[in-house]
PDB file of C-alpha atoms in Angstrom:
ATOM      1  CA  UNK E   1      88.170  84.753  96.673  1.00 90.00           C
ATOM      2  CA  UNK E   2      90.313  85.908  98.797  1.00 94.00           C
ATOM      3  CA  UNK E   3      93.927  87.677  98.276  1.00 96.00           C
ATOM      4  CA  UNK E   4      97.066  88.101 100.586  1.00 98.00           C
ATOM      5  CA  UNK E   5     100.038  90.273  98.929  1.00 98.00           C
ATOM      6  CA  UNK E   6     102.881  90.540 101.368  1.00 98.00           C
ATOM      7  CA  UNK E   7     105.373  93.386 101.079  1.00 98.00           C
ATOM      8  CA  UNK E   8     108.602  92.744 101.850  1.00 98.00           C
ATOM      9  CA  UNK E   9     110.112  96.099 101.859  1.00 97.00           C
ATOM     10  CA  UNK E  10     110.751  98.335 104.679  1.00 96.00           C
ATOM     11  CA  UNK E  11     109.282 101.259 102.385  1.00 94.00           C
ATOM     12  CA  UNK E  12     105.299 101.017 102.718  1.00 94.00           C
ATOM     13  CA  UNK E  13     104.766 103.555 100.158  1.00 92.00           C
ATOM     14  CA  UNK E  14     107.552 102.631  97.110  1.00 93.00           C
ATOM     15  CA  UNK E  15     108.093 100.526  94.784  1.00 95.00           C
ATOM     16  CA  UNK E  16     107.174  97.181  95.827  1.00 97.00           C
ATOM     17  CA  UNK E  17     104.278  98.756  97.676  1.00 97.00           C
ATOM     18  CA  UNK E  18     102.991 100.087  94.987  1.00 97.00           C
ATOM     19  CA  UNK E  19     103.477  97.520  92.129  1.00 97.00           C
ATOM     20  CA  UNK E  20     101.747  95.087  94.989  1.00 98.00           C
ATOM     21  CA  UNK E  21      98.635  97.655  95.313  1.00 97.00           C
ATOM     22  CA  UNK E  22      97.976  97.058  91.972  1.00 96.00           C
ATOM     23  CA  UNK E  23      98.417  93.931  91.257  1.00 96.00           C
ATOM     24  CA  UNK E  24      95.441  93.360  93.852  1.00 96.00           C
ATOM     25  CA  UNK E  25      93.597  96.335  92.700  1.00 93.00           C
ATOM     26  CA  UNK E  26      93.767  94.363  88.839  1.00 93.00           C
ATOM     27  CA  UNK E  27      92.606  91.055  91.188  1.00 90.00           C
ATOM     28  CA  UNK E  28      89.869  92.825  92.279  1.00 86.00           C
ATOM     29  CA  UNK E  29      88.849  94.923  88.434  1.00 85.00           C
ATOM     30  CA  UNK E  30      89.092  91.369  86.677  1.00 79.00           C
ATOM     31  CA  UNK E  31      87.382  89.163  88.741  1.00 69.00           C
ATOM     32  CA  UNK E  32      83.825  87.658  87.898  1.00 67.00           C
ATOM     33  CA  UNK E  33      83.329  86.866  91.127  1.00 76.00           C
ATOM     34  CA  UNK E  34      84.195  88.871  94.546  1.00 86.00           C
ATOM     35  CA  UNK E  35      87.696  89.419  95.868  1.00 88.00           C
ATOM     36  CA  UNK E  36      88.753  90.394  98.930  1.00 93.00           C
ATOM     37  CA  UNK E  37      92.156  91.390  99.072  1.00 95.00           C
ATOM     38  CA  UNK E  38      94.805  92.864 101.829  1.00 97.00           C
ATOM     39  CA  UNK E  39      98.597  94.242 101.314  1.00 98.00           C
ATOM     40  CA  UNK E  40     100.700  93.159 104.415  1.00 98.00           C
ATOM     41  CA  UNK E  41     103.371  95.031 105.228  1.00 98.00           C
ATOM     42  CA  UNK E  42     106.177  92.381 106.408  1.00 98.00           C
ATOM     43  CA  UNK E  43     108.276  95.178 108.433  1.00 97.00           C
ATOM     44  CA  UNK E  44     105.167  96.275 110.771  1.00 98.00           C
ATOM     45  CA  UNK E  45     105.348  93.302 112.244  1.00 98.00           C
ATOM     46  CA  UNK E  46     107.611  91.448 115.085  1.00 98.00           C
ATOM     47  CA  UNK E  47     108.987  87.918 114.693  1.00 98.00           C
ATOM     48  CA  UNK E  48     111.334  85.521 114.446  1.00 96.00           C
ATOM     49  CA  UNK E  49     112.859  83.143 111.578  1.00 97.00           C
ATOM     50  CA  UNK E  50     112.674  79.564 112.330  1.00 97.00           C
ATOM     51  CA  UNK E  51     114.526  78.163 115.075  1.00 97.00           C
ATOM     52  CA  UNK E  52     114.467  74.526 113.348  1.00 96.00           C
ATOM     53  CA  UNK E  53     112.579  73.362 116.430  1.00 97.00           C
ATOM     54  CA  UNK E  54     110.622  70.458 114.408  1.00 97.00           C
ATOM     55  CA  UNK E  55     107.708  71.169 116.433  1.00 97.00           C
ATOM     56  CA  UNK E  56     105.864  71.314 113.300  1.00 97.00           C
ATOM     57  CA  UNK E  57     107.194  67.789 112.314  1.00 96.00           C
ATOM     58  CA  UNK E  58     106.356  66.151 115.362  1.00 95.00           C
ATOM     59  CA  UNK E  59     103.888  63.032 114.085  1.00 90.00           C
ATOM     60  CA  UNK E  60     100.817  64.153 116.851  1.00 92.00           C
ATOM     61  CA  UNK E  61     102.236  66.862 118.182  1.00 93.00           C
ATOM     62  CA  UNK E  62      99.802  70.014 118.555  1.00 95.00           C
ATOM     63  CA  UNK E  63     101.841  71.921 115.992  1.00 96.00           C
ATOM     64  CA  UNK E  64     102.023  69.093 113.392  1.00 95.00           C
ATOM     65  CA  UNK E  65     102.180  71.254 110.129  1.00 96.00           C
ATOM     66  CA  UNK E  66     102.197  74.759 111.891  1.00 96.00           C
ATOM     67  CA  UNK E  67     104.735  76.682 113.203  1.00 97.00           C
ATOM     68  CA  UNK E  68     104.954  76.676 116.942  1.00 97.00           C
ATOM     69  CA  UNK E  69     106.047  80.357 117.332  1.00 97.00           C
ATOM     70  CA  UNK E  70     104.197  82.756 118.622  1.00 97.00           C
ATOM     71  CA  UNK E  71     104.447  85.537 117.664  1.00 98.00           C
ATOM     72  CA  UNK E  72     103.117  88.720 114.970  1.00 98.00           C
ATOM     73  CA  UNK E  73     103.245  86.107 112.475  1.00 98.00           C
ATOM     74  CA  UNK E  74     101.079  83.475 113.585  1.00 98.00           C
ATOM     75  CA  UNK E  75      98.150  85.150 112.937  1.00 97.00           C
ATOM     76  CA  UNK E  76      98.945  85.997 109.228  1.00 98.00           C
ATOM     77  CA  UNK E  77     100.244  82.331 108.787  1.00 98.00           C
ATOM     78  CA  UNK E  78      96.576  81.366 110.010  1.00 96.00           C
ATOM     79  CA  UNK E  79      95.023  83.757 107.913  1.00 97.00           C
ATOM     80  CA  UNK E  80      97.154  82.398 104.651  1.00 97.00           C
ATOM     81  CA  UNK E  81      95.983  78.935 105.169  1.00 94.00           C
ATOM     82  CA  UNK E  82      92.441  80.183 104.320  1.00 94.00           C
ATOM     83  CA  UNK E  83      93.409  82.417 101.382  1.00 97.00           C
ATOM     84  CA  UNK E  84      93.352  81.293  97.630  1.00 96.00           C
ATOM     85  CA  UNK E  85      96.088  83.255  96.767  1.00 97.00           C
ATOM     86  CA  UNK E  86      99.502  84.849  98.029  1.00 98.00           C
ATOM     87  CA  UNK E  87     101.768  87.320  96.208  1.00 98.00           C
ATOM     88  CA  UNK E  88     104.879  87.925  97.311  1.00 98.00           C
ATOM     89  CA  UNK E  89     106.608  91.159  96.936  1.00 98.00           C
ATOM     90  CA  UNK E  90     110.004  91.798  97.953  1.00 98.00           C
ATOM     91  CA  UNK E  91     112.922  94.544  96.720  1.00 97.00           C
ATOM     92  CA  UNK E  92     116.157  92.967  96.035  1.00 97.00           C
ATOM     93  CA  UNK E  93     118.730  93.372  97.853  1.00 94.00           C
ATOM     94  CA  UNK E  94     122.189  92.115  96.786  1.00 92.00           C
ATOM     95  CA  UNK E  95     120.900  89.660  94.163  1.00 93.00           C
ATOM     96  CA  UNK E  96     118.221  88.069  96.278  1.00 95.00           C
ATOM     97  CA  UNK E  97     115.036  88.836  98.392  1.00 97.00           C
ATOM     98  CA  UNK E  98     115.059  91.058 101.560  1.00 97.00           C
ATOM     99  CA  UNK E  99     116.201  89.604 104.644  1.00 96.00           C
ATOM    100  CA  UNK E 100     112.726  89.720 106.170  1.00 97.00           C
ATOM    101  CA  UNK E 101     110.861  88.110 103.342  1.00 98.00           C
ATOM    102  CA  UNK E 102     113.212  85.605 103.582  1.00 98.00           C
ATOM    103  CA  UNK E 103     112.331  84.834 107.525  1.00 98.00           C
ATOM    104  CA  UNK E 104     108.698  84.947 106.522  1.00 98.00           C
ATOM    105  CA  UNK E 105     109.384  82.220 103.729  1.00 98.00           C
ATOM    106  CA  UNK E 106     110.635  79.785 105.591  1.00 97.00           C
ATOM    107  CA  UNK E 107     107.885  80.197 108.563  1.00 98.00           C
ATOM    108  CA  UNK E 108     105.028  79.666 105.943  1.00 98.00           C
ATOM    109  CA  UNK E 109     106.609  77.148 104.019  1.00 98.00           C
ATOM    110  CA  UNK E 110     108.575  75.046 106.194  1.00 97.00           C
ATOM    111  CA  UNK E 111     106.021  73.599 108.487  1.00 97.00           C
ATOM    112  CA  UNK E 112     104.006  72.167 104.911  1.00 97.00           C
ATOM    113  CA  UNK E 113     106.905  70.498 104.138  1.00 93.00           C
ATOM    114  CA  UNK E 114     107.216  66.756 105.229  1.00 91.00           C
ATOM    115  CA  UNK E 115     110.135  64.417 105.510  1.00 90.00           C
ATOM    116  CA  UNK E 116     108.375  61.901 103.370  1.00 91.00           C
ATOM    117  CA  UNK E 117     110.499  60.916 100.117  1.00 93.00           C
ATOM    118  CA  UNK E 118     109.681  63.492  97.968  1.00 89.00           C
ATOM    119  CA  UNK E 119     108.945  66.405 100.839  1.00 89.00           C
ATOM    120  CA  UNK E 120     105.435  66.042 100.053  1.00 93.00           C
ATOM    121  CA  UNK E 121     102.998  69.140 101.028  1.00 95.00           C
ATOM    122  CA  UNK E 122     100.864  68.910 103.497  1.00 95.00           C
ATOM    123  CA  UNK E 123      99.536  72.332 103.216  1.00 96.00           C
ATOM    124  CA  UNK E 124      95.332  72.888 103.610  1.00 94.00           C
ATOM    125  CA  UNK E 125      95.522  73.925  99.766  1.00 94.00           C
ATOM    126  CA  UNK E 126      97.218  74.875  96.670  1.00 94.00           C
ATOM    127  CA  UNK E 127      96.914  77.894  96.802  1.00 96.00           C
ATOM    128  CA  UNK E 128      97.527  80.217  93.459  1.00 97.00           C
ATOM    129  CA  UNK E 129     100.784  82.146  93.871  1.00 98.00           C
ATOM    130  CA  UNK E 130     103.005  84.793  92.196  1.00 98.00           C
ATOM    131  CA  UNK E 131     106.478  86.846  93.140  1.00 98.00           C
ATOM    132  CA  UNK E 132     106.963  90.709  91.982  1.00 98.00           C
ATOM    133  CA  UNK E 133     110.947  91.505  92.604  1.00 98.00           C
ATOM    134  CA  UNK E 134     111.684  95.216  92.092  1.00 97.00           C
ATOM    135  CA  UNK E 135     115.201  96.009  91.825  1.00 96.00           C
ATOM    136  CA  UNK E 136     117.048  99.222  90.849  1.00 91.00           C
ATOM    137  CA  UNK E 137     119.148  97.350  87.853  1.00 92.00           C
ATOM    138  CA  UNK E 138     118.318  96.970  84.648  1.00 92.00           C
ATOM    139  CA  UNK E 139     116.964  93.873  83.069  1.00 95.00           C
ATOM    140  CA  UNK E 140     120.297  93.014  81.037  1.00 95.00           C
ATOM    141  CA  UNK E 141     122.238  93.388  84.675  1.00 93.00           C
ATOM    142  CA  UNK E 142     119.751  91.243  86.179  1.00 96.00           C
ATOM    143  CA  UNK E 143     120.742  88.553  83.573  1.00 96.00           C
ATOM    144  CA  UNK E 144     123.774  89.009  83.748  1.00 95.00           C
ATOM    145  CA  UNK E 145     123.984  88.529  87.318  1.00 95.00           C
ATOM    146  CA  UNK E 146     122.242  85.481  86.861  1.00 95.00           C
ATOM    147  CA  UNK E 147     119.262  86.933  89.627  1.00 96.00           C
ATOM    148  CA  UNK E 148     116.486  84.581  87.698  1.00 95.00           C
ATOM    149  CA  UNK E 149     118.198  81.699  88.707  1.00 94.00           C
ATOM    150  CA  UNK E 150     118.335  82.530  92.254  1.00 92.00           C
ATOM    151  CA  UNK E 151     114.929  83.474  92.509  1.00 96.00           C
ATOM    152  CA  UNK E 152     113.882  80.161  91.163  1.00 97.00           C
ATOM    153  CA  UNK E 153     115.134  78.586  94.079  1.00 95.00           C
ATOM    154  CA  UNK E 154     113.137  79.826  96.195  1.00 95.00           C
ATOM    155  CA  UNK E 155     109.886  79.917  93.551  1.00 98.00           C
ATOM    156  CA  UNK E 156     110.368  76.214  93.251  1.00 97.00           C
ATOM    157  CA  UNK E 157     109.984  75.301  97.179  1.00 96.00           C
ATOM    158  CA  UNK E 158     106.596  77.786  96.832  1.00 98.00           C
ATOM    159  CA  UNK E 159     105.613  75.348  94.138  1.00 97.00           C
ATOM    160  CA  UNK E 160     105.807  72.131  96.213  1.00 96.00           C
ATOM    161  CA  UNK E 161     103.879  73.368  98.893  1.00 96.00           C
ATOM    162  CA  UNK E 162     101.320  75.647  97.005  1.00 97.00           C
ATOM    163  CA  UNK E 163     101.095  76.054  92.955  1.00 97.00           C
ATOM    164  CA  UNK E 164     103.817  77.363  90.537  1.00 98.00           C
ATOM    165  CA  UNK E 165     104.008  80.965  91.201  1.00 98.00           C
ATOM    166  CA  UNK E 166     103.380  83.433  87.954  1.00 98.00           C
ATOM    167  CA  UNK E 167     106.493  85.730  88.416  1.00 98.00           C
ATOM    168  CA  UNK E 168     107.140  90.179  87.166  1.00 97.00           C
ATOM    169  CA  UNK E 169     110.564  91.673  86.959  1.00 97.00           C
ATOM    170  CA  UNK E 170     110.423  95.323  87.815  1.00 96.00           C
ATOM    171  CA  UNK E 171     113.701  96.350  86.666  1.00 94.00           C
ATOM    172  CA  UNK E 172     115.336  99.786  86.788  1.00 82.00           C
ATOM    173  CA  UNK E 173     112.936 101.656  89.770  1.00 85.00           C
ATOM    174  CA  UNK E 174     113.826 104.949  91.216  1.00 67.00           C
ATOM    175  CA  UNK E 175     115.796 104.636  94.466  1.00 70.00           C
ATOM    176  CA  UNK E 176     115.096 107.730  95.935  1.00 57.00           C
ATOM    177  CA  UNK E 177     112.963 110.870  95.519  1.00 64.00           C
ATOM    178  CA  UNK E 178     115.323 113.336  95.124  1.00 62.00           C
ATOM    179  CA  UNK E 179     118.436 111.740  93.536  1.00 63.00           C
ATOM    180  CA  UNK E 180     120.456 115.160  93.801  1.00 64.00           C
ATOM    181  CA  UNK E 181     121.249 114.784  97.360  1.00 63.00           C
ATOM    182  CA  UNK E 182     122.627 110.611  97.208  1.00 55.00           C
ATOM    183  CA  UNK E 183     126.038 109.596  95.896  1.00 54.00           C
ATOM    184  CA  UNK E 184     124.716 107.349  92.840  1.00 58.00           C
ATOM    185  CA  UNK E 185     126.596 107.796  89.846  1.00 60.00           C
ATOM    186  CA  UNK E 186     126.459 104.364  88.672  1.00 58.00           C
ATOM    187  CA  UNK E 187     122.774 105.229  87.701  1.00 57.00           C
ATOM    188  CA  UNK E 188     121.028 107.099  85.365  1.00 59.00           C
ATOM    189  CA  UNK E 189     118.117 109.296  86.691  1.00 60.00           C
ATOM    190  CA  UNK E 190     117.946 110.441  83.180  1.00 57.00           C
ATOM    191  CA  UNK E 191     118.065 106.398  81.723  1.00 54.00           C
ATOM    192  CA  UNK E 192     115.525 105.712  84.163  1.00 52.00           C
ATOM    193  CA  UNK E 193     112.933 108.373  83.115  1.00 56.00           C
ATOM    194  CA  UNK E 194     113.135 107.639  79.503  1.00 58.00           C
ATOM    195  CA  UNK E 195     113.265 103.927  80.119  1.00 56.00           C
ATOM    196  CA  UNK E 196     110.092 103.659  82.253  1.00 50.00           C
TER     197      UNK E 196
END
């Protein structure tokens, strides 16, 4: 079995990082069988989002179902197709995922996506999937803000194309390592500690 967790934060050693690391490192302590696993991190690499060039519609075409860039994500899309599972990790920014996750979501899934009635899949395989959002509010201000429904959006399209993802809040994370030195009085270092 094989594992792909993608971070989607620009911070390789925080929160997202970390919750990521151990949601494979619980892959690999649970598992009857063996598990390989990697951690991507999304901001190492170059690329583009899509350009909407339909290559990857065209009935034929050499990129039928794959995106025709080329670029530091082609070889990670190639390497997902093969996987059996994907978790996506991304910070939240502003209510919603980071910019770069984002790109990389509609690179993977787009191209598995037909224009049959229905947008059937026409990915290799269904694969197993999950989402881990960290995010520096608390659970009752992610409700309120109504984040769950915007991140089922975009867990729904990862459902067509792959299986329905199993989903972690990680609500109320530390923003920075030394809060002293940030203007942040809208949060509680002292909440946060007693609330973790």
């Amino acid at each position: 079995m094989n594992i792909i967790a993608i971070n989607g934060s620009p911070r390789k050693r925080k929160n997202t990082a970390t919750v990521l690391q151990h949601a494979l490192d619980g892959a690999q302590s649970v598992s009857g069988t063996a598990v390989t696993t990697e951690l991507v991190q999304l901001y190492d690499l170059t690329f583009s989002p899509c350009l909407s060039c339909f290559e990857c519609k065209k009935i034929g075409g050499k990129q039928y179902g794959h995106c025709a860039l080329n670029d530091d994500l082609t070889a990670l899309l190639q390497k997902i197709e093969s996987a059996d599972g994907i978790i996506f990790g991304s910070p939240i920014y502003f209510g919603d995922l980071s910019g770069n996750m984002i790109s990389f979501m509609e690179r993977l899934l787009f191209p598995f996506f037909t224009y049959d009635v229905g947008y059937p899949t026409i990915a290799p395989k269904r694969l197993e999937t999950a989402f881990i959002y960290t995010m520096n509010v608390t659970k009752e201000m992610m409700e309120t803000y109504n984040y769950q429904n915007r991140f089922a959006t975009r867990e729904s399209f990862v459902e067509k194309v792959f299986k329905k993802p199993q989903v972690l809040y990680v609500n109320n994370t530390y923003q920075f390592s030394d809060s002293s030195t940030y203007l942040s009085t809208c949060f509680s270092e002292s909440y946060k500690r007693t609330s973790t």
